């Protein structure tokens, strides 16, 4: 209400649930340091995001609030009624956030890239991610773990599974990682909707179906049908994750269908795995 937001927290919870039940990934844009908030409130908010099943976003963008000229916030700041986060406070908050981020979440962005001359007050360091990397701030998020040039051929890759409740359903995060889990090679997000929701799903194609919300293999891009000593691409990791998701859906939850939300460009990949287009989803009878 203080910031004239167009909706309340209930609307966010409802939208998150509907989108997850339809197989979408969720990316929250979060703004610490807003009018009426505080460092303590912001940190409490981030902790609740990953402890309260009503939220549990898959990705987050962190945009600390800044003051720009001719805004309502500018007037409040000039009147001494609002004080934004300082660069030091913002860095301290981000470090605290990174320590609690679960490994199934990707921090897509840490700060909005607004020209420094446009910022009257508030955090104005735009390369904070690089600064924290140089300081070796620990973080288990997807972006910080995804394998890049540090891949080594014949590296020991293991399958890891994380289960957590989210939006009245169950999320199963499958990942291929290094032995110490510091490197991420591939991931899959499998959703099991509440049985009542699944039976009476608002999308007929998703009735009594498990849902695959994301499949991704990391590493340096390589040509199709080729393997490279410096990339985990085309090692069959994606296929193995899909087969594991199928097994979990059928054996653990007695579901005879798996539906995948998929871009047009990768439908051919799923066709080779036995899936076919049904309405807007790639589906397979298990």
PDB file of C-alpha atoms in Angstrom:
ATOM      1  CA  UNK A   1       0.000   0.000   0.000  1.00  0.00           C
ATOM      2  CA  UNK A   2       2.841   2.382   0.825  1.00  0.00           C
ATOM      3  CA  UNK A   3       4.351   1.861  -2.629  1.00  0.00           C
ATOM      4  CA  UNK A   4       1.048   1.829  -4.580  1.00  0.00           C
ATOM      5  CA  UNK A   5       1.534  -1.747  -5.758  1.00  0.00           C
ATOM      6  CA  UNK A   6      -1.313  -2.906  -8.001  1.00  0.00           C
ATOM      7  CA  UNK A   7      -1.876  -6.222  -6.208  1.00  0.00           C
ATOM      8  CA  UNK A   8      -1.367  -7.836  -2.806  1.00  0.00           C
ATOM      9  CA  UNK A   9       0.586 -10.904  -1.676  1.00  0.00           C
ATOM     10  CA  UNK A  10      -2.442 -13.209  -2.101  1.00  0.00           C
ATOM     11  CA  UNK A  11      -2.496 -12.459  -5.833  1.00  0.00           C
ATOM     12  CA  UNK A  12       1.188 -13.416  -6.055  1.00  0.00           C
ATOM     13  CA  UNK A  13       0.521 -16.723  -4.282  1.00  0.00           C
ATOM     14  CA  UNK A  14      -2.440 -17.554  -6.531  1.00  0.00           C
ATOM     15  CA  UNK A  15      -0.560 -16.644  -9.731  1.00  0.00           C
ATOM     16  CA  UNK A  16       2.467 -18.700  -8.669  1.00  0.00           C
ATOM     17  CA  UNK A  17       0.272 -21.746  -8.024  1.00  0.00           C
ATOM     18  CA  UNK A  18      -1.618 -21.481 -11.326  1.00  0.00           C
ATOM     19  CA  UNK A  19       1.577 -21.122 -13.342  1.00  0.00           C
ATOM     20  CA  UNK A  20       3.326 -24.041 -11.636  1.00  0.00           C
ATOM     21  CA  UNK A  21       0.277 -26.253 -12.097  1.00  0.00           C
ATOM     22  CA  UNK A  22       0.462 -25.429 -15.825  1.00  0.00           C
ATOM     23  CA  UNK A  23       4.176 -26.265 -15.989  1.00  0.00           C
ATOM     24  CA  UNK A  24       5.714 -22.789 -16.185  1.00  0.00           C
ATOM     25  CA  UNK A  25       8.947 -21.708 -14.497  1.00  0.00           C
ATOM     26  CA  UNK A  26       8.627 -18.888 -11.982  1.00  0.00           C
ATOM     27  CA  UNK A  27      10.961 -15.891 -11.922  1.00  0.00           C
ATOM     28  CA  UNK A  28      10.389 -13.406  -9.089  1.00  0.00           C
ATOM     29  CA  UNK A  29      11.676  -9.859  -9.407  1.00  0.00           C
ATOM     30  CA  UNK A  30      12.527  -8.701  -5.894  1.00  0.00           C
ATOM     31  CA  UNK A  31      13.223  -5.164  -4.740  1.00  0.00           C
ATOM     32  CA  UNK A  32      14.892  -4.768  -1.354  1.00  0.00           C
ATOM     33  CA  UNK A  33      15.165  -1.324   0.205  1.00  0.00           C
ATOM     34  CA  UNK A  34      11.679  -0.140  -0.724  1.00  0.00           C
ATOM     35  CA  UNK A  35       9.822   2.614   1.098  1.00  0.00           C
ATOM     36  CA  UNK A  36       8.600   1.171   4.412  1.00  0.00           C
ATOM     37  CA  UNK A  37      11.023  -1.759   4.429  1.00  0.00           C
ATOM     38  CA  UNK A  38      14.349  -2.293   6.213  1.00  0.00           C
ATOM     39  CA  UNK A  39      17.412  -4.523   6.016  1.00  0.00           C
ATOM     40  CA  UNK A  40      15.868  -6.882   8.575  1.00  0.00           C
ATOM     41  CA  UNK A  41      12.500  -7.041   6.805  1.00  0.00           C
ATOM     42  CA  UNK A  42      14.152  -7.688   3.446  1.00  0.00           C
ATOM     43  CA  UNK A  43      16.265 -10.551   4.787  1.00  0.00           C
ATOM     44  CA  UNK A  44      13.193 -12.045   6.464  1.00  0.00           C
ATOM     45  CA  UNK A  45      11.346 -11.817   3.124  1.00  0.00           C
ATOM     46  CA  UNK A  46      14.080 -13.740   1.283  1.00  0.00           C
ATOM     47  CA  UNK A  47      14.142 -16.433   3.972  1.00  0.00           C
ATOM     48  CA  UNK A  48      10.372 -16.883   3.693  1.00  0.00           C
ATOM     49  CA  UNK A  49      10.547 -17.255  -0.090  1.00  0.00           C
ATOM     50  CA  UNK A  50      12.379 -20.557   0.308  1.00  0.00           C
ATOM     51  CA  UNK A  51      10.747 -21.845   3.492  1.00  0.00           C
ATOM     52  CA  UNK A  52       7.089 -21.110   2.708  1.00  0.00           C
ATOM     53  CA  UNK A  53       5.631 -23.505   0.066  1.00  0.00           C
ATOM     54  CA  UNK A  54       3.361 -20.693  -1.204  1.00  0.00           C
ATOM     55  CA  UNK A  55       6.378 -19.141  -2.959  1.00  0.00           C
ATOM     56  CA  UNK A  56       9.457 -21.216  -3.902  1.00  0.00           C
ATOM     57  CA  UNK A  57      10.367 -19.426  -7.162  1.00  0.00           C
ATOM     58  CA  UNK A  58      12.697 -21.171  -9.602  1.00  0.00           C
ATOM     59  CA  UNK A  59      14.617 -18.002 -10.442  1.00  0.00           C
ATOM     60  CA  UNK A  60      15.023 -14.557  -8.920  1.00  0.00           C
ATOM     61  CA  UNK A  61      16.198 -11.140 -10.052  1.00  0.00           C
ATOM     62  CA  UNK A  62      17.257  -8.775  -7.275  1.00  0.00           C
ATOM     63  CA  UNK A  63      16.726  -5.103  -8.057  1.00  0.00           C
ATOM     64  CA  UNK A  64      17.526  -2.906  -5.029  1.00  0.00           C
ATOM     65  CA  UNK A  65      15.360   0.192  -4.910  1.00  0.00           C
ATOM     66  CA  UNK A  66      17.024   3.423  -6.057  1.00  0.00           C
ATOM     67  CA  UNK A  67      15.885   7.038  -6.125  1.00  0.00           C
ATOM     68  CA  UNK A  68      15.547   8.723  -9.529  1.00  0.00           C
ATOM     69  CA  UNK A  69      14.734  12.384 -10.127  1.00  0.00           C
ATOM     70  CA  UNK A  70      11.100  13.483 -10.532  1.00  0.00           C
ATOM     71  CA  UNK A  71       9.712  10.316  -8.908  1.00  0.00           C
ATOM     72  CA  UNK A  72       7.410  10.221  -5.877  1.00  0.00           C
ATOM     73  CA  UNK A  73      10.228   8.486  -4.010  1.00  0.00           C
ATOM     74  CA  UNK A  74      12.534  11.404  -4.842  1.00  0.00           C
ATOM     75  CA  UNK A  75      10.148  13.756  -3.027  1.00  0.00           C
ATOM     76  CA  UNK A  76      10.062  11.489   0.031  1.00  0.00           C
ATOM     77  CA  UNK A  77      13.850  11.218   0.028  1.00  0.00           C
ATOM     78  CA  UNK A  78      14.315  14.989  -0.262  1.00  0.00           C
ATOM     79  CA  UNK A  79      11.875  15.457   2.624  1.00  0.00           C
ATOM     80  CA  UNK A  80      13.903  13.056   4.775  1.00  0.00           C
ATOM     81  CA  UNK A  81      11.074  10.496   4.928  1.00  0.00           C
ATOM     82  CA  UNK A  82      12.886   7.746   3.011  1.00  0.00           C
ATOM     83  CA  UNK A  83      16.432   6.405   3.186  1.00  0.00           C
ATOM     84  CA  UNK A  84      17.492   3.789   0.579  1.00  0.00           C
ATOM     85  CA  UNK A  85      20.043   1.056   1.134  1.00  0.00           C
ATOM     86  CA  UNK A  86      23.678   2.107   0.840  1.00  0.00           C
ATOM     87  CA  UNK A  87      26.103   0.167  -1.373  1.00  0.00           C
ATOM     88  CA  UNK A  88      27.592  -1.394   1.754  1.00  0.00           C
ATOM     89  CA  UNK A  89      24.194  -2.436   3.143  1.00  0.00           C
ATOM     90  CA  UNK A  90      23.131  -3.818  -0.227  1.00  0.00           C
ATOM     91  CA  UNK A  91      26.304  -5.908  -0.538  1.00  0.00           C
ATOM     92  CA  UNK A  92      25.830  -7.230   3.000  1.00  0.00           C
ATOM     93  CA  UNK A  93      22.226  -8.172   2.183  1.00  0.00           C
ATOM     94  CA  UNK A  94      23.154  -9.915  -1.072  1.00  0.00           C
ATOM     95  CA  UNK A  95      25.881 -11.910   0.690  1.00  0.00           C
ATOM     96  CA  UNK A  96      23.320 -13.020   3.305  1.00  0.00           C
ATOM     97  CA  UNK A  97      20.854 -13.953   0.535  1.00  0.00           C
ATOM     98  CA  UNK A  98      23.438 -15.986  -1.372  1.00  0.00           C
ATOM     99  CA  UNK A  99      24.113 -18.066   1.748  1.00  0.00           C
ATOM    100  CA  UNK A 100      20.475 -19.205   1.960  1.00  0.00           C
ATOM    101  CA  UNK A 101      19.676 -19.708  -1.744  1.00  0.00           C
ATOM    102  CA  UNK A 102      18.726 -23.359  -2.404  1.00  0.00           C
ATOM    103  CA  UNK A 103      20.579 -25.208  -5.192  1.00  0.00           C
ATOM    104  CA  UNK A 104      17.358 -25.463  -7.265  1.00  0.00           C
ATOM    105  CA  UNK A 105      17.157 -21.669  -7.662  1.00  0.00           C
ATOM    106  CA  UNK A 106      18.942 -19.507 -10.231  1.00  0.00           C
ATOM    107  CA  UNK A 107      19.913 -15.930  -9.368  1.00  0.00           C
ATOM    108  CA  UNK A 108      19.438 -14.439 -12.817  1.00  0.00           C
ATOM    109  CA  UNK A 109      20.458 -10.907 -11.902  1.00  0.00           C
ATOM    110  CA  UNK A 110      21.749  -9.166  -8.787  1.00  0.00           C
ATOM    111  CA  UNK A 111      21.254  -5.503  -9.613  1.00  0.00           C
ATOM    112  CA  UNK A 112      19.468  -3.416 -12.213  1.00  0.00           C
ATOM    113  CA  UNK A 113      21.843  -1.742 -14.658  1.00  0.00           C
ATOM    114  CA  UNK A 114      20.660   1.872 -14.398  1.00  0.00           C
ATOM    115  CA  UNK A 115      23.128   4.571 -15.545  1.00  0.00           C
ATOM    116  CA  UNK A 116      24.881   5.927 -12.460  1.00  0.00           C
ATOM    117  CA  UNK A 117      24.078   9.521 -13.428  1.00  0.00           C
ATOM    118  CA  UNK A 118      20.349   8.696 -13.247  1.00  0.00           C
ATOM    119  CA  UNK A 119      20.562   7.503  -9.627  1.00  0.00           C
ATOM    120  CA  UNK A 120      20.124  10.222  -7.000  1.00  0.00           C
ATOM    121  CA  UNK A 121      20.425   7.834  -4.042  1.00  0.00           C
ATOM    122  CA  UNK A 122      20.683   4.114  -3.373  1.00  0.00           C
ATOM    123  CA  UNK A 123      22.959   1.287  -4.589  1.00  0.00           C
ATOM    124  CA  UNK A 124      24.773   2.257  -7.790  1.00  0.00           C
ATOM    125  CA  UNK A 125      27.408  -0.470  -8.215  1.00  0.00           C
ATOM    126  CA  UNK A 126      26.300  -2.353 -11.326  1.00  0.00           C
ATOM    127  CA  UNK A 127      28.978  -5.116 -11.330  1.00  0.00           C
ATOM    128  CA  UNK A 128      28.205  -6.446  -7.855  1.00  0.00           C
ATOM    129  CA  UNK A 129      28.081 -10.063  -9.035  1.00  0.00           C
ATOM    130  CA  UNK A 130      31.672  -9.871 -10.288  1.00  0.00           C
ATOM    131  CA  UNK A 131      32.797  -8.174  -7.060  1.00  0.00           C
ATOM    132  CA  UNK A 132      31.284 -10.948  -4.946  1.00  0.00           C
ATOM    133  CA  UNK A 133      32.835 -13.610  -7.171  1.00  0.00           C
ATOM    134  CA  UNK A 134      36.250 -12.000  -6.672  1.00  0.00           C
ATOM    135  CA  UNK A 135      35.642 -12.067  -2.918  1.00  0.00           C
ATOM    136  CA  UNK A 136      34.725 -15.766  -3.249  1.00  0.00           C
ATOM    137  CA  UNK A 137      31.346 -15.296  -1.554  1.00  0.00           C
ATOM    138  CA  UNK A 138      29.812 -18.796  -1.304  1.00  0.00           C
ATOM    139  CA  UNK A 139      26.649 -19.453  -3.314  1.00  0.00           C
ATOM    140  CA  UNK A 140      24.893 -22.682  -4.336  1.00  0.00           C
ATOM    141  CA  UNK A 141      22.538 -21.172  -6.908  1.00  0.00           C
ATOM    142  CA  UNK A 142      22.311 -22.665 -10.399  1.00  0.00           C
ATOM    143  CA  UNK A 143      24.167 -19.843 -12.112  1.00  0.00           C
ATOM    144  CA  UNK A 144      27.118 -20.052  -9.744  1.00  0.00           C
ATOM    145  CA  UNK A 145      27.404 -23.833 -10.202  1.00  0.00           C
ATOM    146  CA  UNK A 146      26.682 -24.356 -13.910  1.00  0.00           C
ATOM    147  CA  UNK A 147      29.712 -25.869 -15.592  1.00  0.00           C
ATOM    148  CA  UNK A 148      31.575 -23.684 -18.073  1.00  0.00           C
ATOM    149  CA  UNK A 149      35.227 -23.909 -19.095  1.00  0.00           C
ATOM    150  CA  UNK A 150      35.971 -25.892 -15.930  1.00  0.00           C
ATOM    151  CA  UNK A 151      34.566 -29.126 -17.405  1.00  0.00           C
ATOM    152  CA  UNK A 152      36.977 -32.036 -17.606  1.00  0.00           C
ATOM    153  CA  UNK A 153      36.417 -35.106 -19.728  1.00  0.00           C
ATOM    154  CA  UNK A 154      35.727 -38.304 -17.773  1.00  0.00           C
ATOM    155  CA  UNK A 155      34.755 -36.230 -14.741  1.00  0.00           C
ATOM    156  CA  UNK A 156      32.737 -38.232 -12.216  1.00  0.00           C
ATOM    157  CA  UNK A 157      29.137 -37.076 -12.721  1.00  0.00           C
ATOM    158  CA  UNK A 158      26.467 -38.219 -10.231  1.00  0.00           C
ATOM    159  CA  UNK A 159      22.686 -37.907 -10.050  1.00  0.00           C
ATOM    160  CA  UNK A 160      21.282 -35.888  -7.151  1.00  0.00           C
ATOM    161  CA  UNK A 161      17.637 -35.387  -6.148  1.00  0.00           C
ATOM    162  CA  UNK A 162      15.953 -32.688  -4.053  1.00  0.00           C
ATOM    163  CA  UNK A 163      12.257 -32.913  -3.079  1.00  0.00           C
ATOM    164  CA  UNK A 164      10.363 -29.950  -1.678  1.00  0.00           C
ATOM    165  CA  UNK A 165       6.712 -28.864  -1.269  1.00  0.00           C
ATOM    166  CA  UNK A 166       5.529 -25.940  -3.389  1.00  0.00           C
ATOM    167  CA  UNK A 167       2.138 -24.388  -4.192  1.00  0.00           C
ATOM    168  CA  UNK A 168       0.048 -27.311  -2.923  1.00  0.00           C
ATOM    169  CA  UNK A 169       2.109 -29.810  -4.908  1.00  0.00           C
ATOM    170  CA  UNK A 170       5.494 -31.522  -4.890  1.00  0.00           C
ATOM    171  CA  UNK A 171       8.586 -30.430  -6.770  1.00  0.00           C
ATOM    172  CA  UNK A 172      11.353 -32.894  -7.591  1.00  0.00           C
ATOM    173  CA  UNK A 173      14.610 -31.313  -8.702  1.00  0.00           C
ATOM    174  CA  UNK A 174      16.946 -33.728 -10.464  1.00  0.00           C
ATOM    175  CA  UNK A 175      20.497 -32.678 -11.236  1.00  0.00           C
ATOM    176  CA  UNK A 176      23.680 -34.188 -12.588  1.00  0.00           C
ATOM    177  CA  UNK A 177      26.527 -32.768 -10.519  1.00  0.00           C
ATOM    178  CA  UNK A 178      30.164 -33.339  -9.671  1.00  0.00           C
ATOM    179  CA  UNK A 179      30.931 -35.509  -6.644  1.00  0.00           C
ATOM    180  CA  UNK A 180      31.096 -32.468  -4.347  1.00  0.00           C
ATOM    181  CA  UNK A 181      28.065 -30.824  -6.041  1.00  0.00           C
ATOM    182  CA  UNK A 182      30.083 -27.713  -6.876  1.00  0.00           C
ATOM    183  CA  UNK A 183      29.559 -28.181 -10.638  1.00  0.00           C
ATOM    184  CA  UNK A 184      26.158 -28.518 -12.283  1.00  0.00           C
ATOM    185  CA  UNK A 185      25.972 -30.350 -15.635  1.00  0.00           C
ATOM    186  CA  UNK A 186      22.227 -30.784 -16.212  1.00  0.00           C
ATOM    187  CA  UNK A 187      18.913 -30.308 -14.412  1.00  0.00           C
ATOM    188  CA  UNK A 188      15.251 -31.268 -14.616  1.00  0.00           C
ATOM    189  CA  UNK A 189      12.241 -29.881 -12.748  1.00  0.00           C
ATOM    190  CA  UNK A 190       9.451 -32.411 -12.224  1.00  0.00           C
ATOM    191  CA  UNK A 191       6.139 -31.306 -10.721  1.00  0.00           C
ATOM    192  CA  UNK A 192       3.560 -33.568  -9.136  1.00  0.00           C
ATOM    193  CA  UNK A 193       0.334 -31.639  -8.646  1.00  0.00           C
ATOM    194  CA  UNK A 194      -1.987 -32.251  -5.732  1.00  0.00           C
ATOM    195  CA  UNK A 195      -4.042 -35.402  -6.639  1.00  0.00           C
ATOM    196  CA  UNK A 196      -7.303 -33.443  -6.526  1.00  0.00           C
ATOM    197  CA  UNK A 197      -5.878 -30.725  -8.772  1.00  0.00           C
ATOM    198  CA  UNK A 198      -4.437 -33.329 -11.127  1.00  0.00           C
ATOM    199  CA  UNK A 199      -7.756 -35.163 -11.398  1.00  0.00           C
ATOM    200  CA  UNK A 200      -9.720 -31.979 -12.117  1.00  0.00           C
ATOM    201  CA  UNK A 201      -7.014 -29.903 -13.824  1.00  0.00           C
ATOM    202  CA  UNK A 202      -8.183 -26.678 -15.479  1.00  0.00           C
ATOM    203  CA  UNK A 203      -6.232 -27.779 -18.584  1.00  0.00           C
ATOM    204  CA  UNK A 204      -7.600 -31.087 -19.872  1.00  0.00           C
ATOM    205  CA  UNK A 205      -4.243 -32.090 -21.372  1.00  0.00           C
ATOM    206  CA  UNK A 206      -2.687 -32.068 -17.881  1.00  0.00           C
ATOM    207  CA  UNK A 207      -5.291 -34.194 -16.099  1.00  0.00           C
ATOM    208  CA  UNK A 208      -3.667 -37.021 -14.126  1.00  0.00           C
ATOM    209  CA  UNK A 209      -0.271 -36.085 -15.509  1.00  0.00           C
ATOM    210  CA  UNK A 210       3.140 -35.384 -14.035  1.00  0.00           C
ATOM    211  CA  UNK A 211       4.664 -32.222 -15.487  1.00  0.00           C
ATOM    212  CA  UNK A 212       8.225 -31.516 -16.525  1.00  0.00           C
ATOM    213  CA  UNK A 213       8.766 -27.774 -16.124  1.00  0.00           C
ATOM    214  CA  UNK A 214      12.380 -27.505 -17.274  1.00  0.00           C
ATOM    215  CA  UNK A 215      15.191 -29.564 -18.779  1.00  0.00           C
ATOM    216  CA  UNK A 216      18.609 -28.011 -19.302  1.00  0.00           C
ATOM    217  CA  UNK A 217      22.145 -29.217 -20.008  1.00  0.00           C
ATOM    218  CA  UNK A 218      24.989 -26.793 -19.380  1.00  0.00           C
ATOM    219  CA  UNK A 219      28.465 -26.428 -20.817  1.00  0.00           C
ATOM    220  CA  UNK A 220      30.029 -25.146 -24.008  1.00  0.00           C
ATOM    221  CA  UNK A 221      27.754 -25.538 -27.054  1.00  0.00           C
ATOM    222  CA  UNK A 222      28.844 -28.227 -29.502  1.00  0.00           C
ATOM    223  CA  UNK A 223      27.637 -29.326 -32.924  1.00  0.00           C
ATOM    224  CA  UNK A 224      24.790 -31.820 -33.079  1.00  0.00           C
ATOM    225  CA  UNK A 225      25.760 -35.493 -32.924  1.00  0.00           C
ATOM    226  CA  UNK A 226      29.270 -34.649 -31.784  1.00  0.00           C
ATOM    227  CA  UNK A 227      31.013 -34.941 -28.420  1.00  0.00           C
ATOM    228  CA  UNK A 228      33.663 -32.621 -27.107  1.00  0.00           C
ATOM    229  CA  UNK A 229      36.339 -33.151 -24.491  1.00  0.00           C
ATOM    230  CA  UNK A 230      35.633 -29.712 -23.028  1.00  0.00           C
ATOM    231  CA  UNK A 231      31.806 -29.890 -22.798  1.00  0.00           C
ATOM    232  CA  UNK A 232      29.210 -32.213 -21.203  1.00  0.00           C
ATOM    233  CA  UNK A 233      26.843 -31.548 -24.131  1.00  0.00           C
ATOM    234  CA  UNK A 234      25.592 -34.619 -26.053  1.00  0.00           C
ATOM    235  CA  UNK A 235      26.555 -37.118 -23.350  1.00  0.00           C
ATOM    236  CA  UNK A 236      22.924 -38.168 -22.989  1.00  0.00           C
ATOM    237  CA  UNK A 237      22.441 -36.426 -19.638  1.00  0.00           C
ATOM    238  CA  UNK A 238      19.145 -34.856 -20.697  1.00  0.00           C
ATOM    239  CA  UNK A 239      17.745 -38.201 -21.871  1.00  0.00           C
ATOM    240  CA  UNK A 240      18.802 -39.875 -18.626  1.00  0.00           C
ATOM    241  CA  UNK A 241      17.020 -37.175 -16.604  1.00  0.00           C
ATOM    242  CA  UNK A 242      13.820 -37.587 -18.645  1.00  0.00           C
ATOM    243  CA  UNK A 243      13.893 -41.368 -18.142  1.00  0.00           C
ATOM    244  CA  UNK A 244      14.407 -40.859 -14.403  1.00  0.00           C
ATOM    245  CA  UNK A 245      11.462 -38.421 -14.280  1.00  0.00           C
ATOM    246  CA  UNK A 246       9.266 -40.962 -16.099  1.00  0.00           C
ATOM    247  CA  UNK A 247      10.236 -43.672 -13.607  1.00  0.00           C
ATOM    248  CA  UNK A 248       9.506 -41.432 -10.607  1.00  0.00           C
ATOM    249  CA  UNK A 249       6.115 -40.361 -11.986  1.00  0.00           C
ATOM    250  CA  UNK A 250       5.012 -43.946 -12.644  1.00  0.00           C
ATOM    251  CA  UNK A 251       6.562 -45.894  -9.792  1.00  0.00           C
ATOM    252  CA  UNK A 252       6.288 -43.399  -6.939  1.00  0.00           C
ATOM    253  CA  UNK A 253       3.096 -41.526  -7.845  1.00  0.00           C
ATOM    254  CA  UNK A 254       1.240 -44.045 -10.011  1.00  0.00           C
ATOM    255  CA  UNK A 255       0.864 -41.512 -12.843  1.00  0.00           C
ATOM    256  CA  UNK A 256       0.633 -42.892 -16.374  1.00  0.00           C
ATOM    257  CA  UNK A 257       1.382 -39.683 -18.250  1.00  0.00           C
ATOM    258  CA  UNK A 258       4.168 -37.120 -18.366  1.00  0.00           C
ATOM    259  CA  UNK A 259       3.605 -33.725 -19.982  1.00  0.00           C
ATOM    260  CA  UNK A 260       6.399 -31.346 -20.926  1.00  0.00           C
ATOM    261  CA  UNK A 261       6.131 -27.604 -21.430  1.00  0.00           C
ATOM    262  CA  UNK A 262       8.343 -27.061 -24.447  1.00  0.00           C
ATOM    263  CA  UNK A 263       9.441 -24.433 -26.925  1.00  0.00           C
ATOM    264  CA  UNK A 264       8.766 -25.180 -30.584  1.00  0.00           C
ATOM    265  CA  UNK A 265      12.463 -25.580 -31.382  1.00  0.00           C
ATOM    266  CA  UNK A 266      13.030 -28.583 -29.097  1.00  0.00           C
ATOM    267  CA  UNK A 267       9.872 -30.570 -29.828  1.00  0.00           C
ATOM    268  CA  UNK A 268      11.860 -32.777 -32.202  1.00  0.00           C
ATOM    269  CA  UNK A 269      14.128 -33.764 -29.308  1.00  0.00           C
ATOM    270  CA  UNK A 270      11.185 -34.995 -27.263  1.00  0.00           C
ATOM    271  CA  UNK A 271       9.650 -36.791 -30.261  1.00  0.00           C
ATOM    272  CA  UNK A 272      12.772 -38.977 -30.365  1.00  0.00           C
ATOM    273  CA  UNK A 273      12.059 -39.893 -26.738  1.00  0.00           C
ATOM    274  CA  UNK A 274       8.524 -41.036 -27.571  1.00  0.00           C
ATOM    275  CA  UNK A 275       6.599 -37.821 -26.912  1.00  0.00           C
ATOM    276  CA  UNK A 276       3.990 -36.314 -29.195  1.00  0.00           C
ATOM    277  CA  UNK A 277       2.341 -32.920 -29.407  1.00  0.00           C
ATOM    278  CA  UNK A 278      -0.965 -32.709 -27.546  1.00  0.00           C
ATOM    279  CA  UNK A 279      -2.448 -29.232 -27.542  1.00  0.00           C
ATOM    280  CA  UNK A 280       0.517 -27.060 -26.386  1.00  0.00           C
ATOM    281  CA  UNK A 281       2.428 -29.785 -24.526  1.00  0.00           C
ATOM    282  CA  UNK A 282       4.634 -32.727 -25.475  1.00  0.00           C
ATOM    283  CA  UNK A 283       3.094 -35.768 -23.776  1.00  0.00           C
ATOM    284  CA  UNK A 284       3.797 -39.463 -23.352  1.00  0.00           C
ATOM    285  CA  UNK A 285       1.838 -42.388 -21.930  1.00  0.00           C
ATOM    286  CA  UNK A 286       3.967 -44.160 -19.350  1.00  0.00           C
TER     287      UNK A 286
END
